[in-house]
Short mmCIF file of C-alpha atoms in Angstrom, two decimals:
data_model
loop_
_atom_site.label_atom_id
_atom_site.label_comp_id
_atom_site.label_asym_id
_atom_site.label_seq_id
_atom_site.Cartn_x
_atom_site.Cartn_y
_atom_site.Cartn_z
CA MET A 1 0.00 0.00 0.00
CA LYS A 2 2.84 2.37 0.94
CA LYS A 3 4.62 1.53 -2.33
CA PHE A 4 1.45 2.29 -4.32
CA SER A 5 1.00 5.62 -2.49
CA LEU A 6 4.59 6.61 -3.22
CA LEU A 7 4.20 5.78 -6.93
CA PHE A 8 0.91 7.68 -7.04
CA PHE A 9 2.39 10.85 -5.55
CA VAL A 10 5.50 10.65 -7.76
CA SER A 11 3.22 10.31 -10.82
CA ILE A 12 1.13 13.27 -9.74
CA PHE A 13 4.33 15.30 -9.16
CA LEU A 14 5.71 14.45 -12.62
CA ILE A 15 2.41 15.23 -14.34
CA GLY A 16 2.29 18.53 -12.46
CA CYS A 17 5.86 19.34 -13.57
CA GLU A 18 5.00 18.51 -17.18
CA MET A 19 1.87 20.67 -17.09
CA SER A 20 3.82 23.48 -15.47
CA SER A 21 6.51 23.20 -18.17
CA LYS A 22 3.89 23.33 -20.93
CA LYS A 23 2.24 26.30 -19.25
CA LYS A 24 5.59 28.09 -19.10
CA VAL A 25 6.12 27.46 -22.83
CA ALA A 26 2.64 28.75 -23.57
CA ASP A 27 3.18 31.77 -21.30
CA VAL A 28 6.50 32.61 -22.96
CA SER A 29 4.97 32.43 -26.43
CA ALA A 30 1.97 34.47 -25.30
CA LYS A 31 4.20 37.32 -24.16
CA ARG A 32 5.89 37.55 -27.54
CA PRO A 33 3.51 38.88 -30.19
CA ASN A 34 2.78 37.14 -33.44
CA ILE A 35 3.67 39.23 -36.50
CA LEU A 36 1.41 39.17 -39.56
CA PHE A 37 2.94 41.21 -42.38
CA ILE A 38 0.50 41.79 -45.26
CA MET A 39 1.82 43.39 -48.42
CA SER A 40 0.24 43.91 -51.82
CA ASP A 41 2.10 44.79 -55.00
CA ASP A 42 1.63 48.33 -56.36
CA HIS A 43 -1.33 49.15 -54.10
CA ALA A 44 -1.66 52.94 -54.11
CA TYR A 45 -2.72 54.58 -50.87
CA GLN A 46 -5.33 56.51 -52.92
CA ALA A 47 -7.10 53.18 -53.48
CA ILE A 48 -7.67 52.47 -49.78
CA SER A 49 -10.75 54.11 -48.36
CA ALA A 50 -9.06 54.75 -45.01
CA TYR A 51 -7.03 57.31 -47.00
CA ASP A 52 -9.51 58.33 -49.72
CA THR A 53 -13.08 57.22 -50.37
CA SER A 54 -13.39 58.61 -53.92
CA LEU A 55 -12.22 55.47 -55.80
CA ILE A 56 -13.11 52.37 -53.81
CA ARG A 57 -14.31 51.10 -50.45
CA THR A 58 -11.92 48.73 -48.68
CA PRO A 59 -13.73 47.90 -45.41
CA ASN A 60 -11.45 45.05 -44.39
CA ILE A 61 -8.16 46.87 -44.87
CA ASP A 62 -9.78 49.86 -43.17
CA ARG A 63 -10.43 47.66 -40.13
CA ILE A 64 -6.71 47.64 -39.43
CA ALA A 65 -6.71 51.44 -39.26
CA LYS A 66 -9.95 51.62 -37.23
CA GLU A 67 -8.49 49.20 -34.70
CA GLY A 68 -4.96 50.58 -34.92
CA MET A 69 -2.92 53.33 -36.55
CA LEU A 70 -2.96 54.91 -40.02
CA PHE A 71 0.33 56.44 -41.18
CA THR A 72 -0.15 59.39 -43.55
CA ASN A 73 3.52 60.09 -44.32
CA ALA A 74 4.88 56.58 -44.89
CA SER A 75 7.24 56.31 -47.86
CA VAL A 76 9.74 54.02 -49.57
CA THR A 77 13.47 54.38 -50.16
CA ASN A 78 13.34 53.22 -53.80
CA SER A 79 10.00 52.98 -55.58
CA ILE A 80 10.29 49.72 -57.47
CA CYS A 81 9.26 46.19 -56.49
CA ALA A 82 12.31 44.02 -55.76
CA PRO A 83 14.47 46.78 -54.24
CA SER A 84 11.63 47.75 -51.93
CA ARG A 85 11.25 44.17 -50.75
CA ALA A 86 14.99 43.86 -50.18
CA THR A 87 14.90 47.01 -48.05
CA ILE A 88 12.00 45.65 -46.00
CA LEU A 89 13.77 42.33 -45.37
CA THR A 90 17.16 43.82 -44.47
CA GLY A 91 16.34 47.20 -42.94
CA LYS A 92 18.94 48.73 -45.27
CA HIS A 93 18.95 51.05 -48.26
CA THR A 94 19.28 49.35 -51.62
CA HIS A 95 22.81 50.61 -52.24
CA ILE A 96 23.81 48.65 -49.12
CA ASN A 97 21.83 45.42 -49.66
CA GLY A 98 22.80 45.32 -53.34
CA LYS A 99 19.30 45.23 -54.83
CA ILE A 100 19.33 48.69 -56.45
CA ASP A 101 16.95 47.66 -59.27
CA ASN A 102 14.93 44.68 -60.45
CA LEU A 103 17.88 43.17 -62.33
CA THR A 104 20.88 43.59 -60.02
CA PRO A 105 21.38 40.54 -57.76
CA PHE A 106 20.51 40.75 -54.07
CA ASP A 107 23.51 40.37 -51.76
CA THR A 108 22.67 36.98 -50.24
CA SER A 109 25.15 37.51 -47.40
CA GLN A 110 22.76 40.09 -45.97
CA VAL A 111 20.93 39.11 -42.80
CA THR A 112 17.14 39.36 -43.11
CA PHE A 113 14.69 39.88 -40.26
CA PRO A 114 12.99 36.45 -40.82
CA GLN A 115 16.37 34.84 -40.06
CA LEU A 116 16.51 36.68 -36.76
CA PHE A 117 12.95 35.68 -35.88
CA GLN A 118 13.68 32.06 -36.72
CA LYS A 119 16.83 32.10 -34.58
CA ALA A 120 14.84 33.60 -31.69
CA GLY A 121 12.39 30.70 -31.68
CA TYR A 122 9.61 32.06 -33.86
CA GLN A 123 7.95 29.84 -36.43
CA THR A 124 8.22 31.64 -39.77
CA ALA A 125 6.26 31.37 -43.02
CA MET A 126 5.88 33.21 -46.33
CA PHE A 127 3.14 32.87 -48.94
CA GLY A 128 2.74 34.81 -52.18
CA LYS A 129 5.06 37.12 -54.07
CA LEU A 130 8.67 37.65 -53.02
CA HIS A 131 9.93 38.72 -56.49
CA PHE A 132 13.60 37.81 -56.09
CA GLY A 133 15.27 34.54 -55.18
CA ASN A 134 13.57 31.19 -54.88
CA SER A 135 14.59 30.24 -51.35
CA PRO A 136 14.03 33.00 -48.78
CA LYS A 137 16.33 32.67 -45.79
CA GLY A 138 14.94 32.25 -42.31
CA VAL A 139 11.56 30.94 -43.49
CA ASP A 140 10.41 27.54 -42.17
CA GLU A 141 7.75 27.09 -44.81
CA PHE A 142 7.00 29.03 -47.96
CA MET A 143 5.12 28.88 -51.22
CA ILE A 144 6.11 31.79 -53.44
CA VAL A 145 5.27 32.64 -57.03
CA PRO A 146 8.16 32.63 -59.52
CA GLY A 147 9.10 36.19 -60.47
CA GLN A 148 6.00 38.33 -61.00
CA GLY A 149 3.67 35.34 -60.73
CA ARG A 150 0.39 34.81 -62.57
CA TYR A 151 -3.17 35.78 -61.68
CA ILE A 152 -4.89 32.70 -63.10
CA ASN A 153 -3.94 29.13 -62.08
CA PRO A 154 -0.55 30.32 -60.76
CA ASP A 155 2.62 28.34 -60.15
CA PHE A 156 4.30 28.26 -56.74
CA ILE A 157 7.83 27.37 -55.65
CA THR A 158 7.72 25.32 -52.44
CA THR A 159 10.06 24.80 -49.50
CA GLU A 160 11.16 21.53 -51.13
CA GLY A 161 12.36 23.43 -54.20
CA ASP A 162 9.77 22.06 -56.62
CA THR A 163 7.20 24.06 -58.59
CA ILE A 164 3.52 23.23 -58.42
CA GLN A 165 0.44 24.74 -60.02
CA LYS A 166 -2.64 25.75 -58.06
CA MET A 167 -5.95 26.17 -59.86
CA GLY A 168 -7.95 29.31 -59.26
CA TYR A 169 -7.39 33.03 -58.71
CA ALA A 170 -4.02 34.02 -57.20
CA THR A 171 -5.38 36.37 -54.53
CA ASP A 172 -7.71 33.66 -53.21
CA ILE A 173 -5.05 30.95 -53.41
CA ILE A 174 -2.40 32.95 -51.54
CA THR A 175 -4.97 33.48 -48.79
CA ASP A 176 -5.95 29.81 -48.78
CA LEU A 177 -2.31 28.81 -48.32
CA SER A 178 -1.83 31.32 -45.51
CA LEU A 179 -4.96 30.20 -43.66
CA GLU A 180 -4.10 26.53 -44.12
CA TRP A 181 -0.72 27.13 -42.52
CA LEU A 182 -2.21 29.08 -39.63
CA ASP A 183 -4.90 26.47 -39.02
CA LYS A 184 -3.10 23.19 -39.63
CA LYS A 185 0.66 23.64 -39.70
CA ARG A 186 1.37 26.27 -37.06
CA ASP A 187 3.16 25.15 -33.90
CA THR A 188 0.88 26.56 -31.21
CA THR A 189 3.67 26.50 -28.61
CA LYS A 190 5.60 29.11 -30.61
CA PRO A 191 4.79 32.64 -31.71
CA PHE A 192 4.68 33.07 -35.49
CA MET A 193 5.95 35.57 -38.02
CA MET A 194 4.07 35.21 -41.29
CA MET A 195 4.52 37.20 -44.50
CA TYR A 196 1.27 37.18 -46.51
CA LEU A 197 2.22 38.73 -49.87
CA HIS A 198 -0.25 39.46 -52.66
CA LYS A 199 0.63 39.51 -56.35
CA ALA A 200 -2.27 41.89 -56.98
CA PRO A 201 -2.82 44.61 -58.05
CA HIS A 202 0.35 44.47 -60.21
CA ARG A 203 0.12 44.98 -63.96
CA PRO A 204 -1.68 43.60 -66.04
CA TRP A 205 -4.43 44.11 -63.41
CA TRP A 206 -6.30 40.89 -64.14
CA PRO A 207 -9.47 40.69 -61.96
CA LYS A 208 -11.49 37.75 -60.81
CA ALA A 209 -14.27 37.10 -63.35
CA GLU A 210 -17.28 38.31 -61.38
CA LYS A 211 -15.47 41.48 -60.28
CA PHE A 212 -14.13 42.02 -63.80
CA LYS A 213 -17.71 41.98 -65.09
CA ARG A 214 -19.08 44.35 -62.46
CA TRP A 215 -16.23 46.87 -62.46
CA SER A 216 -16.05 47.01 -66.28
CA LYS A 217 -19.38 48.87 -66.17
CA LYS A 218 -18.37 51.40 -63.49
CA GLU A 219 -17.31 54.98 -64.18
CA ILE A 220 -14.27 56.06 -62.16
CA PRO A 221 -13.68 59.73 -61.22
CA GLU A 222 -10.69 61.31 -62.96
CA PRO A 223 -7.80 62.94 -61.07
CA THR A 224 -7.45 66.68 -61.57
CA SER A 225 -3.98 66.26 -63.09
CA LEU A 226 -4.95 63.60 -65.67
CA PHE A 227 -4.05 65.99 -68.50
CA ASP A 228 -0.90 67.40 -66.91
CA ASP A 229 1.45 68.89 -69.53
CA TYR A 230 4.44 68.88 -67.13
CA SER A 231 5.03 72.61 -67.53
CA ASN A 232 7.45 74.03 -64.96
CA ARG A 233 8.92 70.57 -64.42
CA GLY A 234 12.26 69.29 -65.64
CA THR A 235 13.31 66.82 -68.32
CA ALA A 236 12.45 63.74 -66.26
CA ALA A 237 8.70 64.34 -66.13
CA HIS A 238 8.59 65.17 -69.85
CA THR A 239 10.51 62.10 -71.01
CA ALA A 240 9.08 59.39 -68.71
CA GLU A 241 7.26 56.66 -70.62
CA MET A 242 4.27 55.95 -68.43
CA ASN A 243 1.62 58.18 -69.93
CA ILE A 244 -1.74 56.37 -70.07
CA LEU A 245 -2.59 57.59 -73.58
CA GLU A 246 0.84 57.11 -75.14
CA HIS A 247 2.33 54.15 -73.33
CA MET A 248 -0.42 51.96 -71.88
CA LEU A 249 -0.86 48.92 -74.14
CA MET A 250 -4.25 48.35 -75.70
CA SER A 251 -4.32 44.55 -75.32
CA TYR A 252 -1.91 43.78 -72.51
CA ASP A 253 -3.29 46.53 -70.29
CA CYS A 254 -6.75 47.46 -71.62
CA LYS A 255 -7.83 43.90 -72.61
CA VAL A 256 -8.77 44.58 -76.26
CA TYR A 257 -8.27 41.53 -78.50
CA PRO A 258 -4.93 41.86 -80.35
CA GLU A 259 -6.36 40.55 -83.62
CA VAL A 260 -8.87 43.41 -83.60
CA LEU A 261 -6.07 45.93 -83.19
CA GLU A 262 -4.29 44.33 -86.14
CA GLU A 263 -7.44 44.51 -88.25
CA MET A 264 -7.88 48.18 -87.40
CA GLY A 265 -4.17 48.94 -87.87
CA ILE A 266 -4.01 50.71 -84.52
CA GLU A 267 -1.31 49.16 -82.35
CA THR A 268 1.24 46.51 -83.24
CA ASP A 269 3.37 46.37 -80.08
CA PRO A 270 4.46 42.71 -79.69
CA ARG A 271 3.92 42.94 -75.94
CA ASN A 272 0.18 42.89 -76.61
CA GLU A 273 0.46 39.18 -77.36
CA ARG A 274 1.73 38.46 -73.85
CA LEU A 275 -1.64 38.69 -72.16
CA PHE A 276 -3.81 36.80 -74.61
CA ASN A 277 -1.32 34.26 -75.89
CA GLY A 278 1.09 33.95 -73.00
CA VAL A 279 0.87 35.53 -69.57
CA GLU A 280 -2.73 34.90 -68.51
CA MET A 281 -5.23 33.79 -71.16
CA SER A 282 -3.35 30.66 -72.15
CA ARG A 283 -3.58 29.45 -68.55
CA LEU A 284 -7.37 29.49 -68.42
CA THR A 285 -9.34 26.27 -68.45
CA PRO A 286 -12.31 26.09 -70.88
CA GLU A 287 -14.65 26.71 -67.96
CA GLN A 288 -12.70 29.78 -66.86
CA LEU A 289 -12.51 31.11 -70.42
CA LYS A 290 -16.28 30.82 -70.63
CA GLU A 291 -16.56 33.21 -67.67
CA TYR A 292 -14.13 35.78 -69.06
CA LYS A 293 -14.99 35.77 -72.77
CA PRO A 294 -18.29 37.74 -72.61
CA ILE A 295 -16.54 40.53 -70.67
CA LEU A 296 -13.62 40.65 -73.10
CA ASP A 297 -16.05 40.59 -76.03
CA SER A 298 -17.89 43.56 -74.52
CA ILE A 299 -14.70 45.56 -74.02
CA THR A 300 -13.53 44.95 -77.57
CA ALA A 301 -16.96 45.75 -79.03
CA ASP A 302 -17.04 49.08 -77.18
CA PHE A 303 -13.54 49.86 -78.41
CA LYS A 304 -14.40 49.08 -82.05
CA GLU A 305 -17.53 51.20 -81.90
CA HIS A 306 -16.12 54.31 -80.27
CA TRP A 307 -12.34 54.50 -80.67
CA PRO A 308 -12.11 55.59 -84.33
CA GLY A 309 -14.23 58.68 -83.75
CA MET A 310 -12.68 59.77 -80.47
CA THR A 311 -10.62 62.90 -79.84
CA GLU A 312 -7.22 62.54 -78.13
CA LYS A 313 -8.81 63.64 -74.87
CA GLN A 314 -11.57 61.04 -75.17
CA LYS A 315 -9.00 58.32 -75.94
CA MET A 316 -7.11 59.21 -72.78
CA GLN A 317 -10.34 59.04 -70.81
CA TRP A 318 -11.30 55.69 -72.33
CA LYS A 319 -7.94 54.12 -71.47
CA TYR A 320 -8.03 55.64 -67.99
CA GLN A 321 -11.42 54.04 -67.32
CA ARG A 322 -10.24 50.63 -68.57
CA TYR A 323 -7.11 50.85 -66.44
CA MET A 324 -8.86 51.87 -63.26
CA GLN A 325 -11.76 49.44 -63.63
CA ASP A 326 -9.37 46.48 -63.70
CA TYR A 327 -6.99 47.88 -61.09
CA LEU A 328 -9.76 48.55 -58.57
CA ALA A 329 -11.48 45.23 -59.29
CA SER A 330 -8.19 43.49 -58.42
CA ILE A 331 -7.96 45.45 -55.17
CA GLU A 332 -11.49 44.50 -54.15
CA SER A 333 -10.38 40.85 -54.15
CA VAL A 334 -7.39 41.76 -51.99
CA ASP A 335 -9.70 43.47 -49.51
CA ASP A 336 -12.07 40.49 -49.43
CA ASN A 337 -9.20 38.16 -48.63
CA VAL A 338 -7.63 40.39 -46.01
CA GLY A 339 -11.01 40.19 -44.32
CA ARG A 340 -10.85 36.40 -44.36
CA VAL A 341 -7.53 36.46 -42.52
CA LEU A 342 -8.60 39.07 -39.98
CA ASP A 343 -11.76 37.05 -39.30
CA TYR A 344 -9.68 33.93 -38.74
CA LEU A 345 -7.50 35.71 -36.16
CA GLU A 346 -10.63 36.83 -34.33
CA GLU A 347 -12.29 33.40 -34.44
CA LYS A 348 -9.18 31.63 -33.14
CA LYS A 349 -8.54 34.27 -30.47
CA LEU A 350 -5.19 35.16 -31.99
CA ALA A 351 -5.99 38.81 -32.72
CA GLU A 352 -5.19 40.11 -29.22
CA ASN A 353 -1.57 39.00 -29.44
CA THR A 354 -0.90 39.63 -33.13
CA LEU A 355 0.69 42.73 -34.60
CA VAL A 356 -0.90 43.15 -38.06
CA VAL A 357 0.64 45.33 -40.76
CA TYR A 358 -0.85 46.23 -44.14
CA THR A 359 1.35 47.97 -46.69
CA SER A 360 2.46 47.95 -50.33
CA ASP A 361 5.92 47.67 -51.83
CA GLN A 362 5.50 51.30 -52.99
CA GLY A 363 2.90 53.75 -54.20
CA PHE A 364 1.40 53.89 -57.70
CA TYR A 365 0.02 56.42 -60.16
CA LEU A 366 -3.71 56.17 -60.72
CA GLY A 367 -3.84 58.68 -63.54
CA GLU A 368 -2.24 61.53 -61.60
CA HIS A 369 -0.05 63.51 -64.02
CA GLY A 370 -1.51 61.28 -66.73
CA TRP A 371 0.61 58.37 -65.49
CA PHE A 372 0.49 54.73 -64.44
CA ASP A 373 3.37 52.84 -62.74
CA LYS A 374 5.69 54.31 -60.06
CA ARG A 375 9.52 54.96 -59.79
CA PHE A 376 9.47 58.72 -59.21
CA MET A 377 10.00 60.44 -55.88
CA TYR A 378 6.80 62.40 -56.54
CA GLN A 379 4.13 61.76 -53.93
CA GLU A 380 1.88 59.11 -55.49
CA SER A 381 4.87 56.83 -56.13
CA PHE A 382 6.98 57.75 -53.11
CA LYS A 383 4.26 57.44 -50.47
CA THR A 384 3.01 54.01 -49.51
CA PRO A 385 0.03 52.83 -47.45
CA LEU A 386 0.85 51.76 -43.92
CA LEU A 387 -1.75 50.57 -41.42
CA ILE A 388 -0.77 48.79 -38.19
CA ARG A 389 -2.97 47.12 -35.58
CA TRP A 390 -1.68 45.86 -32.22
CA PRO A 391 -4.40 45.48 -29.55
CA ASN A 392 -3.58 46.88 -26.10
CA LYS A 393 -0.47 48.58 -27.51
CA ILE A 394 -1.83 50.94 -30.18
CA THR A 395 -4.71 53.27 -29.40
CA PRO A 396 -7.46 52.36 -31.91
CA GLY A 397 -8.48 54.72 -34.69
CA ILE A 398 -5.63 57.21 -34.67
CA SER A 399 -3.39 58.52 -37.44
CA ASN A 400 0.24 59.55 -37.45
CA ASP A 401 1.95 62.00 -39.81
CA GLU A 402 5.60 61.37 -38.89
CA MET A 403 8.12 60.64 -41.63
CA VAL A 404 8.45 56.85 -41.63
CA GLN A 405 9.75 54.45 -44.29
CA ASN A 406 9.77 50.81 -45.30
CA LEU A 407 13.38 50.99 -44.07
CA ASP A 408 11.93 50.94 -40.55
CA PHE A 409 9.83 47.79 -40.70
CA ALA A 410 12.50 45.24 -39.77
CA GLN A 411 13.63 47.06 -36.64
CA THR A 412 10.03 47.66 -35.60
CA PHE A 413 9.14 43.97 -35.79
CA LEU A 414 12.32 42.97 -33.99
CA GLU A 415 11.76 45.38 -31.11
CA ALA A 416 8.10 44.33 -30.81
CA ALA A 417 9.28 40.71 -30.45
CA GLY A 418 12.09 41.56 -28.03
CA ILE A 419 14.80 40.56 -30.52
CA SER A 420 17.99 42.59 -30.81
CA ALA A 421 18.50 44.28 -34.16
CA PRO A 422 21.93 44.19 -35.85
CA ASN A 423 23.86 47.43 -35.57
CA ASP A 424 24.17 47.77 -39.34
CA MET A 425 20.43 48.09 -39.91
CA GLN A 426 19.69 51.63 -41.08
CA GLY A 427 16.04 52.06 -40.10
CA LYS A 428 14.39 53.27 -36.94
CA SER A 429 11.90 51.27 -34.89
CA LEU A 430 8.37 52.68 -35.02
CA MET A 431 7.69 51.51 -31.47
CA PRO A 432 7.70 55.04 -29.96
CA LEU A 433 5.03 56.07 -32.47
CA LEU A 434 2.97 52.92 -31.99
CA THR A 435 2.92 53.41 -28.23
CA GLY A 436 2.19 57.14 -28.27
CA ASN A 437 5.68 58.44 -27.57
CA ASP A 438 5.97 60.68 -30.63
CA ASP A 439 8.29 63.07 -28.80
CA ASN A 440 10.94 60.35 -28.87
CA TRP A 441 10.79 59.94 -32.65
CA GLY A 442 13.10 62.76 -33.71
CA ARG A 443 13.22 62.22 -37.50
CA GLU A 444 12.52 65.27 -39.66
CA SER A 445 13.47 63.99 -43.12
CA VAL A 446 13.86 60.84 -45.20
CA TYR A 447 16.14 59.81 -48.08
CA TYR A 448 15.25 58.33 -51.47
CA HIS A 449 17.31 56.96 -54.39
CA TYR A 450 16.10 55.46 -57.68
CA TYR A 451 18.53 53.71 -60.09
CA GLU A 452 16.73 51.78 -62.84
CA TYR A 453 17.55 53.91 -65.91
CA PRO A 454 17.82 53.51 -68.87
CA ALA A 455 15.04 50.95 -68.56
CA GLU A 456 11.31 50.42 -68.91
CA HIS A 457 9.28 53.61 -68.37
CA ALA A 458 12.46 55.72 -68.76
CA VAL A 459 12.35 57.39 -65.34
CA LYS A 460 15.73 59.05 -64.85
CA ARG A 461 18.02 58.23 -61.95
CA HIS A 462 17.48 60.54 -59.03
CA TYR A 463 17.90 60.92 -55.29
CA GLY A 464 16.38 63.36 -52.83
CA ILE A 465 15.25 64.44 -49.40
CA ALA A 466 11.67 64.85 -48.18
CA THR A 467 10.30 66.58 -45.10
CA LYS A 468 6.67 67.18 -44.16
CA LYS A 469 6.79 70.55 -45.95
CA TYR A 470 9.33 70.24 -48.77
CA LYS A 471 10.93 67.87 -51.23
CA LEU A 472 14.27 68.38 -53.00
CA ILE A 473 15.17 66.04 -55.89
CA HIS A 474 18.37 65.73 -57.94
CA PHE A 475 18.08 64.01 -61.35
CA TYR A 476 21.40 62.77 -62.74
CA TYR A 477 23.14 60.34 -65.15
CA ASP A 478 22.36 61.99 -68.51
CA VAL A 479 21.03 65.22 -66.95
CA ASP A 480 21.94 67.39 -63.98
CA GLU A 481 18.67 68.92 -62.82
CA TRP A 482 17.17 69.89 -59.49
CA GLU A 483 13.54 70.20 -58.43
CA LEU A 484 12.08 71.65 -55.23
CA TYR A 485 8.44 71.39 -54.18
CA ASP A 486 6.49 73.20 -51.48
CA LEU A 487 4.20 70.38 -50.34
CA THR A 488 2.00 72.68 -48.25
CA LYS A 489 1.16 75.09 -51.09
CA ASP A 490 1.54 72.57 -53.91
CA PRO A 491 0.63 69.06 -52.68
CA ASP A 492 0.22 67.83 -56.28
CA GLU A 493 3.81 68.87 -57.11
CA MET A 494 2.91 70.85 -60.22
CA ASN A 495 5.29 73.75 -59.66
CA ASN A 496 9.08 73.39 -59.32
CA VAL A 497 10.26 76.31 -57.15
CA TYR A 498 13.97 75.43 -57.18
CA TYR A 499 14.83 78.62 -59.06
CA ASP A 500 12.39 80.83 -57.16
CA SER A 501 14.33 83.39 -55.08
CA GLU A 502 11.67 83.15 -52.36
CA TYR A 503 12.88 79.61 -51.67
CA SER A 504 16.63 80.21 -51.87
CA ASP A 505 17.25 79.75 -48.14
CA ILE A 506 15.12 76.59 -48.02
CA ARG A 507 16.85 75.23 -51.12
CA GLU A 508 20.34 75.71 -49.68
CA ARG A 509 19.38 74.30 -46.29
CA LEU A 510 17.86 71.20 -47.90
CA LYS A 511 20.97 70.71 -50.02
CA VAL A 512 23.07 70.64 -46.86
CA ASP A 513 20.62 68.27 -45.19
CA LEU A 514 20.59 66.02 -48.27
CA LYS A 515 24.37 65.85 -48.24
CA GLU A 516 24.27 64.84 -44.56
CA LEU A 517 21.65 62.16 -45.23
CA ARG A 518 23.75 60.66 -48.01
CA LYS A 519 26.67 60.54 -45.62
CA LYS A 520 24.53 59.06 -42.83
CA TYR A 521 23.22 56.27 -45.06
CA LYS A 522 26.64 55.68 -46.67
CA ASP A 523 25.60 56.79 -50.13
CA SER A 524 27.88 58.90 -52.32
CA GLU A 525 28.79 60.15 -55.79
CA GLU A 526 31.40 57.42 -55.93
CA LEU A 527 28.69 54.78 -55.50
CA ASP A 528 26.55 56.51 -58.13
CA THR A 529 29.44 56.27 -60.57
CA ARG A 530 30.14 52.65 -59.69
CA PHE A 531 26.53 51.60 -60.26
CA ILE A 532 26.47 53.45 -63.59
CA GLU A 533 29.61 51.64 -64.70
CA GLN A 534 28.13 48.30 -63.62
CA TYR A 535 25.06 49.06 -65.70
CA LYS A 536 27.12 49.91 -68.77
CA GLU A 537 29.21 46.76 -68.40
CA GLY A 538 26.04 44.66 -68.20
CA GLN A 539 24.48 46.06 -71.36
#
C-alpha cells in the first residue's frame, strides 16, 4: 500500500511538472507577439478608403486602421518592387543590400529579419510574391510565385524546391495557403511571423471574373492632373514613358483583343500578345474562359464602336477608365481576402496578441499627371500605405503624420518581439510612435534613391530628401537637374520652385541636409558612378 501511495504521488508530481513546463512554454509564447505582415504589389494609398473614399471602399483593410494606426507620411526608399522588398527584409537602403533595381542581384550575405525571428524561436512562413530569389532565408515554410507570378492558375515554388500549379485566382489561393498554414501547420507552442504577400494589383491588373464583369461597367472619377502637360517641371517628367494615352498597351493593359487591333491597324506592339497568348489567357481552363470571354467581347466591341471617332482627350479618358476598372477590381479581391484572414484571427482568439501590418511595396500612379506605374520620388509613387494594428499597444483609430519608411519595418518587428537588431540596420523602430511616444521619434526627413535607368518607363536616376513641408530632388546620369516642391502650397507637385528666389534659403538648407543624409546612409557620388559603370558593363 505504501509503495502504491509513493508511486501515485510521484506520478502526480511528474504530471504537475510537465503541465507546469507546458504552461511556461505557452506563457512565454503568449508574451511575444505574433507578426502578420501583409503586403500587396503596387497598391496605391489613394485606393484604400481609409485614406480616400473617392475610388473604392476597402472595409477590411480599413479595419486595421480603425483598430490601430494609419500612417499618412509613410514612404519608400526606392519605388520599385524588388528593391523595396529587399529594403523591407534587411532594414537597409538598396545601395547597401545590393538590390538597387529589379535586375541587379541581391547580396545573399545580408541578414534578413525572418532569419533573426527564426533564430529567436519564432515559427516563420511566407506565402505569395517575393519577387527575387527562390529560397528566402529564415523561413520555415514558404510557397512563393516565380518572379512576378500569374493571376490565373498560378505556379508556386515550395520549401522543397519544386514548382507546383494551383488552380484558381491568385489572390484567393495565396490566402488559402496562408490560412491553411495558420490552421493546420502552425506550432501553437511558438509565436509566429508570417509574410502574406499578394501579387495583386500588379500589372496587367487581371481581376477575378465576377469582379471584372461588375467593375467594367463602373465609371471612375478622374484625377485633376490627368491631362498634366508637365510645364514648370524638368526633363524627367517630360521624357518618362508611363503616360496612359501614349504608353499603356491596348491589349496587354486594356484587354482589347490583339487581332482586332491588327485589323484596325491601330497598335502593333508585340507585348500585346503576352496577355492573350502567353501571360494569362493561355492558362485558363475552358470553364474559366467561358466566364471571361463575354466581358472581353464587350470591351472589344465598345472599343471598335467608339475609338475611331474619339478625340485625343476622349481616348485618354477611355484608357483611364479601362485601367482603373481592372486595377480597382483586383484590389477589391485583396480586400475580401484580407477580411478572411482578420476574421480567422478573431475566431481563433489570436488577434489580441498579433501585430498586423498592411502595406504595399510602394505607391502607384492612378492617372495623376496622366501616369500609371511608379519609380518617381513624386508623392503618389513615393508614399506608400501603412496601417498597423496591435491590440492593447496601439490606441485604436488614430493617425500619425511622422516621416516613416519601409526601411523601418524590420527594426520595428524585432523590437516588438524583443529581438535585438543588428547594428548595421539603417532604419528606426516605429515603437515610440505605436505606443504614443511621438516626442521620442526625432526624425525630420527621409532619403530616397532610384537607379533603374535607362530601362522600362524611362524614369531618370534621381535621389532626394523629403520633409513634411518640402521635397528636393536631384536628377542625374544623362542630366543634372534639381527640383524643389512646397508640399504645403503645392501638394500635387505641379510647380518646381527650385529657381524661385523666395525659396533660396530653403533650397540651400535642404541641399546641406541632403548631403548629410547621403553621408549618414553611406551613399555617395562614388557609389553613383560605380553603379552606372556596372550598368554599362552589363548592357
